[in-house]
Short mmCIF file of C-alpha atoms in Angstrom, two decimals:
data_model
loop_
_atom_site.label_atom_id
_atom_site.label_comp_id
_atom_site.label_asym_id
_atom_site.label_seq_id
_atom_site.Cartn_x
_atom_site.Cartn_y
_atom_site.Cartn_z
CA UNK A 1 0.00 0.00 0.00
CA UNK A 2 1.20 3.48 -0.89
CA UNK A 3 0.24 6.60 1.01
CA UNK A 4 0.61 10.28 0.12
CA UNK A 5 -0.09 13.35 2.27
CA UNK A 6 -0.28 17.01 1.37
CA UNK A 7 -1.57 20.12 3.16
CA UNK A 8 -3.28 23.07 1.47
CA UNK A 9 -3.24 26.49 3.16
CA UNK A 10 -5.98 29.12 2.84
CA UNK A 11 -6.36 32.69 4.03
CA UNK A 12 -9.56 34.01 2.51
CA UNK A 13 -10.30 37.71 1.94
CA UNK A 14 -13.91 37.30 3.07
CA UNK A 15 -15.39 35.65 6.15
CA UNK A 16 -17.28 33.12 4.00
CA UNK A 17 -15.83 31.78 0.76
CA UNK A 18 -16.21 28.71 -1.47
CA UNK A 19 -13.06 27.63 -3.29
CA UNK A 20 -12.84 24.95 -5.97
CA UNK A 21 -9.83 22.82 -4.96
CA UNK A 22 -10.29 20.07 -7.58
CA UNK A 23 -7.09 21.07 -9.46
CA UNK A 24 -5.04 20.88 -6.23
CA UNK A 25 -6.44 17.44 -5.40
CA UNK A 26 -5.70 16.25 -8.95
CA UNK A 27 -2.12 17.52 -8.70
CA UNK A 28 -1.65 15.74 -5.37
CA UNK A 29 -3.00 12.53 -6.93
CA UNK A 30 -0.55 12.81 -9.85
CA UNK A 31 2.35 13.31 -7.42
CA UNK A 32 1.24 10.31 -5.34
CA UNK A 33 1.57 7.88 -8.25
CA UNK A 34 -1.46 6.02 -6.86
CA UNK A 35 -3.69 4.38 -9.49
CA UNK A 36 -6.36 2.59 -7.40
CA UNK A 37 -7.52 3.70 -3.98
CA UNK A 38 -9.18 6.52 -2.10
CA UNK A 39 -8.41 10.21 -1.59
CA UNK A 40 -9.51 11.84 1.65
CA UNK A 41 -9.88 15.63 1.59
CA UNK A 42 -10.56 16.98 5.06
CA UNK A 43 -10.70 20.42 6.67
CA UNK A 44 -8.40 20.65 9.70
CA UNK A 45 -10.56 23.31 11.35
CA UNK A 46 -13.98 23.15 12.97
CA UNK A 47 -15.39 26.21 11.21
CA UNK A 48 -14.80 25.07 7.62
CA UNK A 49 -16.11 22.31 5.40
CA UNK A 50 -15.23 20.25 2.35
CA UNK A 51 -17.97 19.13 -0.02
CA UNK A 52 -18.50 17.84 -3.56
CA UNK A 53 -20.93 19.68 -5.80
CA UNK A 54 -21.27 21.89 -8.89
CA UNK A 55 -18.91 24.69 -10.00
CA UNK A 56 -21.77 27.07 -10.81
CA UNK A 57 -21.64 30.56 -9.30
CA UNK A 58 -25.43 30.95 -8.92
CA UNK A 59 -25.66 27.67 -7.05
CA UNK A 60 -22.76 28.64 -4.79
CA UNK A 61 -24.65 31.79 -3.82
CA UNK A 62 -27.78 29.67 -3.24
CA UNK A 63 -25.78 27.36 -0.97
CA UNK A 64 -24.38 30.31 0.98
CA UNK A 65 -27.81 31.89 1.56
CA UNK A 66 -29.37 28.56 2.43
CA UNK A 67 -26.66 27.78 5.00
CA UNK A 68 -27.18 31.22 6.51
CA UNK A 69 -30.90 30.40 6.87
CA UNK A 70 -30.32 26.99 8.46
CA UNK A 71 -27.45 28.11 10.71
CA UNK A 72 -27.67 31.90 10.98
CA UNK A 73 -25.11 34.29 12.34
CA UNK A 74 -26.41 35.16 15.78
CA UNK A 75 -24.71 36.94 18.68
CA UNK A 76 -26.50 34.73 21.23
CA UNK A 77 -24.82 31.34 20.81
CA UNK A 78 -23.56 29.97 24.12
CA UNK A 79 -20.23 29.32 22.41
CA UNK A 80 -19.70 33.10 22.33
CA UNK A 81 -19.21 33.19 26.10
CA UNK A 82 -15.69 31.97 25.30
CA UNK A 83 -15.04 35.24 23.45
CA UNK A 84 -15.67 33.76 19.98
CA UNK A 85 -18.34 35.05 17.60
CA UNK A 86 -18.34 32.13 15.15
CA UNK A 87 -21.02 29.78 16.51
CA UNK A 88 -22.76 29.83 13.14
CA UNK A 89 -19.57 28.69 11.40
CA UNK A 90 -19.43 25.54 13.55
CA UNK A 91 -23.04 24.69 12.67
CA UNK A 92 -22.54 25.40 8.96
CA UNK A 93 -19.52 23.09 9.05
CA UNK A 94 -21.65 20.32 10.59
CA UNK A 95 -24.24 20.59 7.78
CA UNK A 96 -21.86 20.41 4.83
CA UNK A 97 -19.50 18.05 6.71
CA UNK A 98 -15.77 18.61 7.03
CA UNK A 99 -14.48 15.86 4.73
CA UNK A 100 -15.09 13.87 1.58
CA UNK A 101 -13.55 10.68 0.31
CA UNK A 102 -13.07 10.40 -3.43
CA UNK A 103 -12.60 7.14 -5.33
CA UNK A 104 -9.37 6.87 -7.37
CA UNK A 105 -9.52 4.69 -10.50
CA UNK A 106 -6.80 4.36 -13.16
CA UNK A 107 -4.90 7.27 -11.62
CA UNK A 108 -7.75 9.81 -11.72
CA UNK A 109 -10.48 11.08 -9.38
CA UNK A 110 -13.41 8.84 -10.36
CA UNK A 111 -15.99 11.65 -10.46
CA UNK A 112 -19.20 12.02 -12.43
CA UNK A 113 -19.39 14.76 -15.08
CA UNK A 114 -20.19 17.72 -12.79
CA UNK A 115 -18.55 16.77 -9.51
CA UNK A 116 -15.99 19.20 -8.09
CA UNK A 117 -14.38 19.38 -4.62
CA UNK A 118 -14.94 22.62 -2.70
CA UNK A 119 -13.33 24.10 0.37
CA UNK A 120 -16.05 26.01 2.25
CA UNK A 121 -14.70 28.68 4.57
CA UNK A 122 -17.16 29.87 7.21
CA UNK A 123 -14.82 31.88 9.44
CA UNK A 124 -11.99 33.09 7.27
CA UNK A 125 -9.53 35.95 7.10
CA UNK A 126 -6.92 33.83 8.85
CA UNK A 127 -4.63 30.93 7.94
CA UNK A 128 -6.38 27.56 7.81
CA UNK A 129 -5.54 24.15 6.45
CA UNK A 130 -6.92 21.16 4.52
CA UNK A 131 -5.27 17.75 4.46
CA UNK A 132 -5.23 15.53 1.37
CA UNK A 133 -4.39 11.91 2.20
CA UNK A 134 -4.38 9.34 -0.60
CA UNK A 135 -3.97 5.61 0.00
CA UNK A 136 -3.88 2.79 -2.53
CA UNK A 137 -1.58 1.23 -5.08
CA UNK B 1 -3.86 -4.32 -1.13
CA UNK B 2 -6.80 -5.37 -3.31
CA UNK B 3 -9.19 -2.97 -4.95
CA UNK B 4 -12.57 -3.56 -6.60
CA UNK B 5 -14.77 -1.09 -8.52
CA UNK B 6 -18.35 -1.37 -9.72
CA UNK B 7 -20.90 1.12 -11.04
CA UNK B 8 -24.65 0.97 -10.42
CA UNK B 9 -27.04 2.69 -12.85
CA UNK B 10 -30.39 4.20 -11.91
CA UNK B 11 -33.23 5.74 -13.88
CA UNK B 12 -36.03 6.40 -11.42
CA UNK B 13 -39.71 6.69 -12.39
CA UNK B 14 -40.23 9.59 -9.98
CA UNK B 15 -38.27 12.79 -9.45
CA UNK B 16 -37.47 11.81 -5.86
CA UNK B 17 -36.90 8.21 -4.84
CA UNK B 18 -35.13 6.27 -2.09
CA UNK B 19 -33.68 2.92 -3.12
CA UNK B 20 -32.19 0.33 -0.79
CA UNK B 21 -28.93 -0.73 -2.48
CA UNK B 22 -27.58 -2.89 0.37
CA UNK B 23 -27.96 -6.13 -1.68
CA UNK B 24 -25.98 -4.62 -4.58
CA UNK B 25 -23.19 -3.50 -2.25
CA UNK B 26 -23.11 -6.95 -0.63
CA UNK B 27 -22.87 -8.61 -4.05
CA UNK B 28 -20.01 -6.29 -5.04
CA UNK B 29 -18.22 -7.15 -1.80
CA UNK B 30 -18.59 -10.88 -2.46
CA UNK B 31 -17.17 -10.45 -5.98
CA UNK B 32 -14.24 -8.40 -4.62
CA UNK B 33 -13.01 -11.22 -2.40
CA UNK B 34 -11.99 -8.58 0.14
CA UNK B 35 -12.24 -9.68 3.80
CA UNK B 36 -10.91 -6.65 5.73
CA UNK B 37 -11.11 -3.06 4.55
CA UNK B 38 -13.53 -0.32 3.58
CA UNK B 39 -16.30 0.03 1.01
CA UNK B 40 -16.99 3.47 -0.42
CA UNK B 41 -20.45 4.00 -1.93
CA UNK B 42 -20.69 7.39 -3.64
CA UNK B 43 -23.19 9.12 -5.92
CA UNK B 44 -21.53 10.37 -9.12
CA UNK B 45 -24.06 13.18 -9.51
CA UNK B 46 -24.58 16.41 -7.58
CA UNK B 47 -28.34 16.04 -7.20
CA UNK B 48 -28.37 12.65 -5.48
CA UNK B 49 -27.18 11.26 -2.18
CA UNK B 50 -26.11 8.06 -0.46
CA UNK B 51 -26.89 7.52 3.21
CA UNK B 52 -27.18 4.78 5.81
CA UNK B 53 -30.41 4.45 7.76
CA UNK B 54 -33.49 2.31 8.35
CA UNK B 55 -35.48 0.33 5.72
CA UNK B 56 -38.85 1.49 7.10
CA UNK B 57 -41.32 3.00 4.64
CA UNK B 58 -42.87 5.45 7.12
CA UNK B 59 -39.45 6.81 8.03
CA UNK B 60 -38.51 7.17 4.37
CA UNK B 61 -41.60 9.32 3.83
CA UNK B 62 -40.66 11.33 6.96
CA UNK B 63 -37.17 11.87 5.54
CA UNK B 64 -38.57 12.98 2.20
CA UNK B 65 -40.96 15.53 3.74
CA UNK B 66 -38.31 16.80 6.13
CA UNK B 67 -35.80 17.32 3.32
CA UNK B 68 -38.47 19.19 1.37
CA UNK B 69 -38.96 21.48 4.40
CA UNK B 70 -35.24 22.15 4.90
CA UNK B 71 -34.43 22.52 1.19
CA UNK B 72 -37.72 23.24 -0.59
CA UNK B 73 -38.43 23.16 -4.28
CA UNK B 74 -38.47 26.82 -5.28
CA UNK B 75 -38.43 28.44 -8.72
CA UNK B 76 -36.26 31.33 -7.46
CA UNK B 77 -32.87 29.71 -6.90
CA UNK B 78 -30.11 31.62 -8.68
CA UNK B 79 -28.95 28.30 -10.11
CA UNK B 80 -32.08 28.30 -12.28
CA UNK B 81 -30.70 31.15 -14.39
CA UNK B 82 -28.67 28.40 -16.09
CA UNK B 83 -31.92 26.83 -17.31
CA UNK B 84 -32.03 24.18 -14.55
CA UNK B 85 -34.91 23.80 -12.09
CA UNK B 86 -33.20 21.51 -9.60
CA UNK B 87 -31.62 23.90 -7.07
CA UNK B 88 -33.45 22.10 -4.27
CA UNK B 89 -31.92 18.76 -5.34
CA UNK B 90 -28.39 20.15 -4.89
CA UNK B 91 -29.22 21.36 -1.37
CA UNK B 92 -30.93 18.09 -0.42
CA UNK B 93 -27.82 16.25 -1.62
CA UNK B 94 -25.64 18.44 0.62
CA UNK B 95 -27.76 17.58 3.69
CA UNK B 96 -27.76 13.81 3.32
CA UNK B 97 -24.22 13.81 1.83
CA UNK B 98 -23.27 12.05 -1.37
CA UNK B 99 -21.21 9.18 0.02
CA UNK B 100 -20.76 6.72 2.85
CA UNK B 101 -17.87 4.50 3.79
CA UNK B 102 -18.73 1.13 5.25
CA UNK B 103 -16.36 -1.02 7.31
CA UNK B 104 -15.68 -4.52 5.93
CA UNK B 105 -14.92 -7.23 8.50
CA UNK B 106 -14.57 -10.98 7.82
CA UNK B 107 -15.91 -10.48 4.31
CA UNK B 108 -19.17 -8.75 5.26
CA UNK B 109 -20.43 -5.17 5.65
CA UNK B 110 -19.86 -4.55 9.37
CA UNK B 111 -23.25 -2.94 10.00
CA UNK B 112 -25.38 -2.73 13.11
CA UNK B 113 -28.73 -4.54 13.15
CA UNK B 114 -30.81 -1.91 11.29
CA UNK B 115 -28.29 -0.22 9.04
CA UNK B 116 -29.02 -0.24 5.30
CA UNK B 117 -27.42 1.76 2.44
CA UNK B 118 -29.78 3.96 0.45
CA UNK B 119 -29.46 5.74 -2.86
CA UNK B 120 -31.43 9.00 -2.57
CA UNK B 121 -32.50 10.42 -5.92
CA UNK B 122 -33.52 14.09 -5.83
CA UNK B 123 -33.68 14.82 -9.57
CA UNK B 124 -34.47 11.57 -11.29
CA UNK B 125 -36.14 10.36 -14.46
CA UNK B 126 -32.77 10.15 -16.18
CA UNK B 127 -29.75 7.84 -16.09
CA UNK B 128 -27.50 8.36 -13.10
CA UNK B 129 -24.68 6.44 -11.48
CA UNK B 130 -23.23 5.32 -8.15
CA UNK B 131 -19.68 4.02 -7.71
CA UNK B 132 -18.79 1.22 -5.29
CA UNK B 133 -15.06 1.09 -4.54
CA UNK B 134 -13.77 -1.47 -2.06
CA UNK B 135 -10.18 -1.57 -0.83
CA UNK B 136 -8.54 -4.00 1.56
CA UNK B 137 -7.24 -7.53 1.74
CA UNK C 1 -1.88 -3.53 4.38
CA UNK C 2 -2.72 -3.80 8.08
CA UNK C 3 -6.23 -3.58 9.46
CA UNK C 4 -7.47 -3.12 13.02
CA UNK C 5 -11.05 -3.24 14.35
CA UNK C 6 -12.48 -2.28 17.71
CA UNK C 7 -16.00 -1.71 19.03
CA UNK C 8 -16.99 0.87 21.65
CA UNK C 9 -20.15 0.37 23.72
CA UNK C 10 -22.33 3.15 25.09
CA UNK C 11 -25.33 3.27 27.39
CA UNK C 12 -26.07 6.91 28.06
CA UNK C 13 -27.94 8.19 31.13
CA UNK C 14 -29.84 10.75 29.04
CA UNK C 15 -31.75 10.40 25.79
CA UNK C 16 -29.40 12.83 24.03
CA UNK C 17 -25.71 13.00 24.88
CA UNK C 18 -22.47 14.10 23.24
CA UNK C 19 -19.40 12.12 24.22
CA UNK C 20 -15.81 12.97 23.29
CA UNK C 21 -14.31 9.66 22.09
CA UNK C 22 -10.98 11.04 20.85
CA UNK C 23 -8.99 9.27 23.62
CA UNK C 24 -10.58 5.91 22.70
CA UNK C 25 -9.79 6.39 19.01
CA UNK C 26 -6.20 7.34 19.87
CA UNK C 27 -5.84 4.22 22.04
CA UNK C 28 -7.18 2.04 19.22
CA UNK C 29 -4.70 3.64 16.81
CA UNK C 30 -1.80 2.95 19.18
CA UNK C 31 -2.87 -0.71 19.50
CA UNK C 32 -3.15 -1.04 15.71
CA UNK C 33 0.50 -0.15 15.14
CA UNK C 34 -0.58 1.64 11.94
CA UNK C 35 1.53 4.68 11.02
CA UNK C 36 0.00 5.83 7.69
CA UNK C 37 -3.60 5.32 6.65
CA UNK C 38 -7.16 6.11 7.59
CA UNK C 39 -9.33 5.58 10.67
CA UNK C 40 -13.06 5.12 10.17
CA UNK C 41 -15.25 5.84 13.21
CA UNK C 42 -18.86 4.89 12.53
CA UNK C 43 -22.03 4.57 14.59
CA UNK C 44 -23.63 1.13 14.19
CA UNK C 45 -27.12 2.48 14.93
CA UNK C 46 -29.44 4.68 12.89
CA UNK C 47 -30.32 7.05 15.73
CA UNK C 48 -26.78 8.15 16.61
CA UNK C 49 -24.04 10.08 14.87
CA UNK C 50 -20.29 10.59 14.85
CA UNK C 51 -18.83 14.01 14.06
CA UNK C 52 -15.67 16.04 14.41
CA UNK C 53 -15.85 19.43 16.10
CA UNK C 54 -14.89 21.42 19.19
CA UNK C 55 -14.78 20.17 22.81
CA UNK C 56 -16.49 23.30 24.18
CA UNK C 57 -19.51 22.79 26.42
CA UNK C 58 -21.35 25.94 25.28
CA UNK C 59 -21.02 24.92 21.66
CA UNK C 60 -22.24 21.40 22.43
CA UNK C 61 -25.39 22.88 23.96
CA UNK C 62 -25.77 25.14 20.89
CA UNK C 63 -25.47 22.07 18.64
CA UNK C 64 -28.09 20.21 20.66
CA UNK C 65 -30.61 23.06 20.54
CA UNK C 66 -29.97 23.69 16.86
CA UNK C 67 -30.50 20.00 15.98
CA UNK C 68 -33.74 20.07 17.97
CA UNK C 69 -34.86 23.05 15.87
CA UNK C 70 -33.96 21.45 12.54
CA UNK C 71 -35.26 17.98 13.41
CA UNK C 72 -37.66 18.41 16.33
CA UNK C 73 -39.09 15.74 18.58
CA UNK C 74 -42.64 15.32 17.30
CA UNK C 75 -45.19 12.61 18.04
CA UNK C 76 -46.51 12.73 14.46
CA UNK C 77 -43.73 11.14 12.43
CA UNK C 78 -45.01 8.32 10.22
CA UNK C 79 -42.20 6.17 11.60
CA UNK C 80 -44.05 6.13 14.93
CA UNK C 81 -46.77 3.89 13.47
CA UNK C 82 -44.23 1.10 14.02
CA UNK C 83 -44.43 1.75 17.78
CA UNK C 84 -41.22 3.81 17.90
CA UNK C 85 -41.08 7.41 19.14
CA UNK C 86 -37.61 8.30 17.83
CA UNK C 87 -38.29 9.75 14.36
CA UNK C 88 -36.39 12.89 15.32
CA UNK C 89 -33.32 10.84 16.26
CA UNK C 90 -33.13 9.38 12.73
CA UNK C 91 -33.28 12.86 11.20
CA UNK C 92 -30.70 14.29 13.64
CA UNK C 93 -28.42 11.38 12.72
CA UNK C 94 -28.78 12.24 9.01
CA UNK C 95 -27.74 15.87 9.63
CA UNK C 96 -24.58 15.19 11.62
CA UNK C 97 -23.84 12.00 9.63
CA UNK C 98 -23.08 8.65 11.21
CA UNK C 99 -19.37 8.37 10.42
CA UNK C 100 -16.11 10.21 9.98
CA UNK C 101 -12.83 9.17 8.45
CA UNK C 102 -9.69 10.53 10.06
CA UNK C 103 -6.29 10.71 8.39
CA UNK C 104 -3.47 8.86 10.17
CA UNK C 105 0.05 10.30 9.74
CA UNK C 106 3.20 9.17 11.58
CA UNK C 107 1.10 7.08 13.94
CA UNK C 108 -1.24 9.84 15.12
CA UNK C 109 -4.68 11.21 14.18
CA UNK C 110 -3.74 14.02 11.78
CA UNK C 111 -6.13 16.58 13.26
CA UNK C 112 -6.01 20.37 13.36
CA UNK C 113 -5.59 22.09 16.73
CA UNK C 114 -9.26 21.95 17.88
CA UNK C 115 -10.62 18.85 16.17
CA UNK C 116 -12.12 16.17 18.42
CA UNK C 117 -14.27 13.12 17.55
CA UNK C 118 -17.70 13.00 19.18
CA UNK C 119 -20.28 10.25 19.55
CA UNK C 120 -23.71 11.91 19.35
CA UNK C 121 -26.45 9.88 20.98
CA UNK C 122 -29.98 10.88 19.95
CA UNK C 123 -31.95 7.95 21.39
CA UNK C 124 -29.99 6.66 24.33
CA UNK C 125 -30.59 4.87 27.60
CA UNK C 126 -29.80 1.54 25.95
CA UNK C 127 -26.69 -0.31 24.75
CA UNK C 128 -25.33 0.96 21.44
CA UNK C 129 -22.11 0.54 19.53
CA UNK C 130 -19.49 2.38 17.46
CA UNK C 131 -16.96 0.66 15.23
CA UNK C 132 -13.40 1.88 14.81
CA UNK C 133 -11.71 0.41 11.73
CA UNK C 134 -8.18 1.50 10.87
CA UNK C 135 -6.39 0.48 7.67
CA UNK C 136 -2.90 1.34 6.50
CA UNK C 137 0.70 0.39 7.14
#
């Protein structure tokens, strides 16, 4: 079994941002030399997510507004007694989930026609990380 | 390390449908010959999901109505400016998630007593795919 | 490829409880001897979840109240015609998801600074199980 690990760093200009990281995951896969296996892409922070969906700007805005409805910014979260103001970002991260696992077949991400991997930042404007870990042969 | 890949095709009669694919995943596992490892079951489309829960028809209807409340069909999604009308299906897919990973122990899916794998179609009536990828030994 | 499997048992005092199981997962990893790979932590029941987030008691209460808003206890779920009263627990489990997969690097869980694994019980006061399955080398 081979294994390959890489870390991506982000520091977004806005508090919430959605970044297509498919090219970075594909580059990591090429470097790994792995042909058959699985690629894990996982946020290393508890106020960010990783998801697979469409690279369509209207939809991304829909997702952002919808997440704000389901898990709104609100000064009154108990978590804020710690001095934080990012309770909503934790809840948004729970909805979209913080990681995906992508099948690797014949040396490529075995995605359907429209699938793309996104990093979803819910509490940005500071340095944060994603791990890519690929195992296989 | 062994690896086994199979694709399941769906073309549902209704726009939204929930299909128990546990037997198909078990058959794939038997064909793989893998005894210890992990089975990834992942929708290859961005308007469908894969989840693990109960094979109880009342609950499935509860899940469907609840998803429609949290991510309702609505003509006004920005995504619809592309000509699509399936914005809700993308959001429903984000809630239930598009993939699961199932532990494989002694050649069987290592599930608890009521766990079953479901394919959740949110924008059906056309050909769509799920990948099963099993790795292990 | 090495593989290691362990089961954790829970019997919570309350119906809903959130239990930090990071130490148990770390112990399982140490026993496995695996240095590079992936650790799957998965609830074996359909009314419980496993997620990664912060070990902060205010936030955990926020998460609990927020899940109760999104998937409220309600006597009227169709699922209850079977004699159950835990429809909400199934829906809460779908939101937080029932499993996580954690990267393993140099023999440790490759987590960011605040990431912790939680078992989320939504229908407790009875014996339930989580599987830890680690594969790698």
